[in-house]
Tab-separated table of C-alpha atoms in Angstrom:
chain	number	residue	atom	x	y	z
A	1	UNK	CA	-84.505	-52.253	104.792
A	2	UNK	CA	-86.608	-49.509	106.119
A	3	UNK	CA	-88.827	-49.764	102.885
A	4	UNK	CA	-89.231	-53.494	103.814
A	5	UNK	CA	-90.179	-52.985	107.400
A	6	UNK	CA	-92.502	-50.602	106.247
A	7	UNK	CA	-94.437	-52.892	104.171
A	8	UNK	CA	-94.247	-55.373	106.578
A	9	UNK	CA	-95.569	-53.492	109.305
A	10	UNK	CA	-98.386	-52.292	106.779
A	11	UNK	CA	-99.254	-55.660	105.920
A	12	UNK	CA	-99.516	-56.308	109.688
A	13	UNK	CA	-101.733	-53.240	110.560
A	14	UNK	CA	-104.320	-54.865	108.173
A	15	UNK	CA	-104.708	-57.587	110.752
A	16	UNK	CA	-102.762	-60.324	108.707
A	17	UNK	CA	-100.382	-62.828	110.252
A	18	UNK	CA	-97.291	-62.090	109.128
A	19	UNK	CA	-94.699	-64.481	108.600
A	20	UNK	CA	-91.109	-63.505	107.341
A	21	UNK	CA	-88.669	-65.960	106.034
A	22	UNK	CA	-84.718	-65.463	106.075
A	23	UNK	CA	-82.645	-66.321	103.043
A	24	UNK	CA	-81.065	-69.781	103.048
A	25	UNK	CA	-77.539	-70.514	103.738
A	26	UNK	CA	-75.813	-70.325	100.259
A	27	UNK	CA	-72.511	-71.156	101.380
A	28	UNK	CA	-72.792	-74.697	100.332
A	29	UNK	CA	-73.075	-73.836	96.728
A	30	UNK	CA	-70.113	-72.974	94.966
A	31	UNK	CA	-72.000	-70.398	92.442
A	32	UNK	CA	-73.579	-68.787	95.558
A	33	UNK	CA	-70.978	-68.845	98.126
A	34	UNK	CA	-69.939	-65.246	97.460
A	35	UNK	CA	-73.156	-64.025	98.425
A	36	UNK	CA	-73.453	-65.932	101.801
A	37	UNK	CA	-71.843	-62.643	103.522
A	38	UNK	CA	-74.873	-60.589	101.844
A	39	UNK	CA	-77.453	-63.211	102.749
A	40	UNK	CA	-76.132	-63.298	106.502
A	41	UNK	CA	-76.420	-59.465	106.749
A	42	UNK	CA	-79.776	-59.464	105.270
A	43	UNK	CA	-80.879	-62.229	107.748
A	44	UNK	CA	-79.702	-60.245	110.993
A	45	UNK	CA	-81.180	-57.123	109.854
A	46	UNK	CA	-84.576	-59.150	109.118
A	47	UNK	CA	-84.412	-60.837	112.390
A	48	UNK	CA	-84.367	-57.278	113.955
A	49	UNK	CA	-87.123	-56.015	111.970
A	50	UNK	CA	-89.059	-59.194	113.066
A	51	UNK	CA	-88.152	-58.453	116.555
A	52	UNK	CA	-89.132	-54.880	116.398
A	53	UNK	CA	-92.622	-55.514	114.656
A	54	UNK	CA	-93.217	-58.879	117.034
A	55	UNK	CA	-93.452	-61.072	113.481
A	56	UNK	CA	-93.005	-64.651	113.459
A	57	UNK	CA	-89.453	-65.616	111.448
A	58	UNK	CA	-89.344	-68.736	109.439
A	59	UNK	CA	-85.529	-68.923	109.989
A	60	UNK	CA	-84.250	-70.860	106.604
A	61	UNK	CA	-80.575	-69.915	107.327
A	62	UNK	CA	-80.697	-72.154	110.438
A	63	UNK	CA	-82.488	-75.135	108.946
A	64	UNK	CA	-78.989	-77.086	108.334
A	65	UNK	CA	-80.903	-80.131	106.708
A	66	UNK	CA	-81.551	-78.247	103.735
A	67	UNK	CA	-77.714	-77.814	103.306
A	68	UNK	CA	-77.903	-81.579	101.954
A	69	UNK	CA	-76.951	-81.593	98.333
A	70	UNK	CA	-79.196	-84.513	97.539
A	71	UNK	CA	-81.992	-82.322	98.159
A	72	UNK	CA	-81.178	-79.926	95.360
A	73	UNK	CA	-80.625	-82.706	92.740
A	74	UNK	CA	-83.736	-81.866	90.725
A	75	UNK	CA	-85.473	-85.338	90.990
A	76	UNK	CA	-89.095	-84.947	91.892
A	77	UNK	CA	-89.204	-87.005	95.054
A	78	UNK	CA	-86.086	-84.349	96.313
A	79	UNK	CA	-88.492	-81.118	95.286
A	80	UNK	CA	-91.578	-82.833	96.971
A	81	UNK	CA	-89.441	-83.559	99.873
A	82	UNK	CA	-87.875	-79.859	100.299
A	83	UNK	CA	-91.452	-78.441	99.787
A	84	UNK	CA	-92.915	-80.530	102.482
A	85	UNK	CA	-89.984	-79.996	104.864
A	86	UNK	CA	-90.514	-76.446	104.585
A	87	UNK	CA	-94.313	-76.497	104.920
A	88	UNK	CA	-93.346	-78.459	108.298
A	89	UNK	CA	-91.204	-75.812	109.173
A	90	UNK	CA	-93.687	-73.209	108.910
A	91	UNK	CA	-96.243	-75.176	110.465
A	92	UNK	CA	-93.866	-75.599	113.559
A	93	UNK	CA	-93.100	-71.804	113.472
A	94	UNK	CA	-97.021	-71.184	113.714
A	95	UNK	CA	-97.093	-74.161	116.470
A	96	UNK	CA	-99.463	-76.013	114.357
A	97	UNK	CA	-99.785	-79.633	114.947
A	98	UNK	CA	-98.691	-81.679	111.686
A	99	UNK	CA	-97.292	-85.033	110.494
A	100	UNK	CA	-95.597	-83.883	107.197
A	101	UNK	CA	-92.159	-85.593	107.924
A	102	UNK	CA	-92.755	-88.920	105.984
A	103	UNK	CA	-91.394	-88.332	102.506
A	104	UNK	CA	-88.248	-86.162	103.631
A	105	UNK	CA	-86.532	-89.173	105.262
A	106	UNK	CA	-86.905	-91.255	102.231
A	107	UNK	CA	-85.692	-88.814	99.668
A	108	UNK	CA	-82.308	-88.676	101.896
A	109	UNK	CA	-82.291	-92.114	102.481
A	110	UNK	CA	-81.319	-92.895	98.979
A	111	UNK	CA	-78.038	-92.346	98.830
A	112	UNK	CA	-75.115	-90.856	101.323
A	113	UNK	CA	-74.436	-87.085	100.624
A	114	UNK	CA	-72.352	-85.981	97.712
A	115	UNK	CA	-68.933	-84.310	98.386
A	116	UNK	CA	-69.640	-81.945	95.887
A	117	UNK	CA	-72.706	-79.878	95.048
A	118	UNK	CA	-72.099	-80.188	91.422
A	119	UNK	CA	-71.880	-84.016	91.262
A	120	UNK	CA	-75.401	-83.921	92.341
A	121	UNK	CA	-76.401	-81.738	89.723
A	122	UNK	CA	-75.095	-84.249	86.835
A	123	UNK	CA	-71.947	-82.263	86.279
A	124	UNK	CA	-73.871	-79.063	85.139
A	125	UNK	CA	-75.481	-80.773	82.313
A	126	UNK	CA	-79.016	-80.141	83.962
A	127	UNK	CA	-78.381	-76.227	84.246
A	128	UNK	CA	-77.315	-76.396	80.487
A	129	UNK	CA	-79.923	-78.121	79.286
A	130	UNK	CA	-82.684	-76.056	81.489
A	131	UNK	CA	-80.826	-72.875	82.199
A	132	UNK	CA	-81.321	-71.463	78.654
A	133	UNK	CA	-84.455	-71.073	76.117
A	134	UNK	CA	-82.948	-73.535	73.590
A	135	UNK	CA	-82.766	-76.183	76.431
A	136	UNK	CA	-86.129	-76.637	76.834
A	137	UNK	CA	-87.963	-79.442	75.685
A	138	UNK	CA	-89.572	-78.053	72.280
A	139	UNK	CA	-88.132	-74.506	72.597
A	140	UNK	CA	-91.266	-72.702	74.178
A	141	UNK	CA	-90.452	-69.486	72.377
A	142	UNK	CA	-89.999	-71.195	69.126
A	143	UNK	CA	-92.268	-69.399	66.432
A	144	UNK	CA	-93.648	-66.679	68.654
A	145	UNK	CA	-92.810	-63.280	67.510
A	146	UNK	CA	-92.072	-60.742	70.197
A	147	UNK	CA	-94.745	-58.188	71.242
A	148	UNK	CA	-92.651	-55.147	70.886
A	149	UNK	CA	-89.805	-56.000	68.368
A	150	UNK	CA	-87.758	-52.580	69.075
A	151	UNK	CA	-86.797	-50.804	71.919
A	152	UNK	CA	-89.892	-49.124	72.961
A	153	UNK	CA	-91.095	-46.733	75.648
A	154	UNK	CA	-93.949	-48.249	77.575
A	155	UNK	CA	-95.138	-45.525	79.746
């Protein structure tokens, strides 16, 4: 984290207004649950760096509304709502007045929260469909030869 702190300090010394973002709480997602402790330690170290440097911190870990599994269903309206809500949180951190809370409520009003993260993700079918190159519509890599067909030193 010392290198990260140095990088943030270097950015700050340029006169830029630097925001730091903590990691989100991964505990609600079964696939990432085992990383929750690491994310918590990272966040505490980042909070310390932000305090030392006087940086503003967008504390994603503490934004409990992002833990609602409906926001991670992959539906376009929930993606837009997530982005809008995070933009509102950034503006709140910067103490800039805004009115960006209108689609977030509608995205969550559609249905009650699912008990299982995987239930909202279509039973994993979506990840199988989009998680591999063959799962993309039309396989974007089809017919394209690799730039380097054998292991090559590029340096």
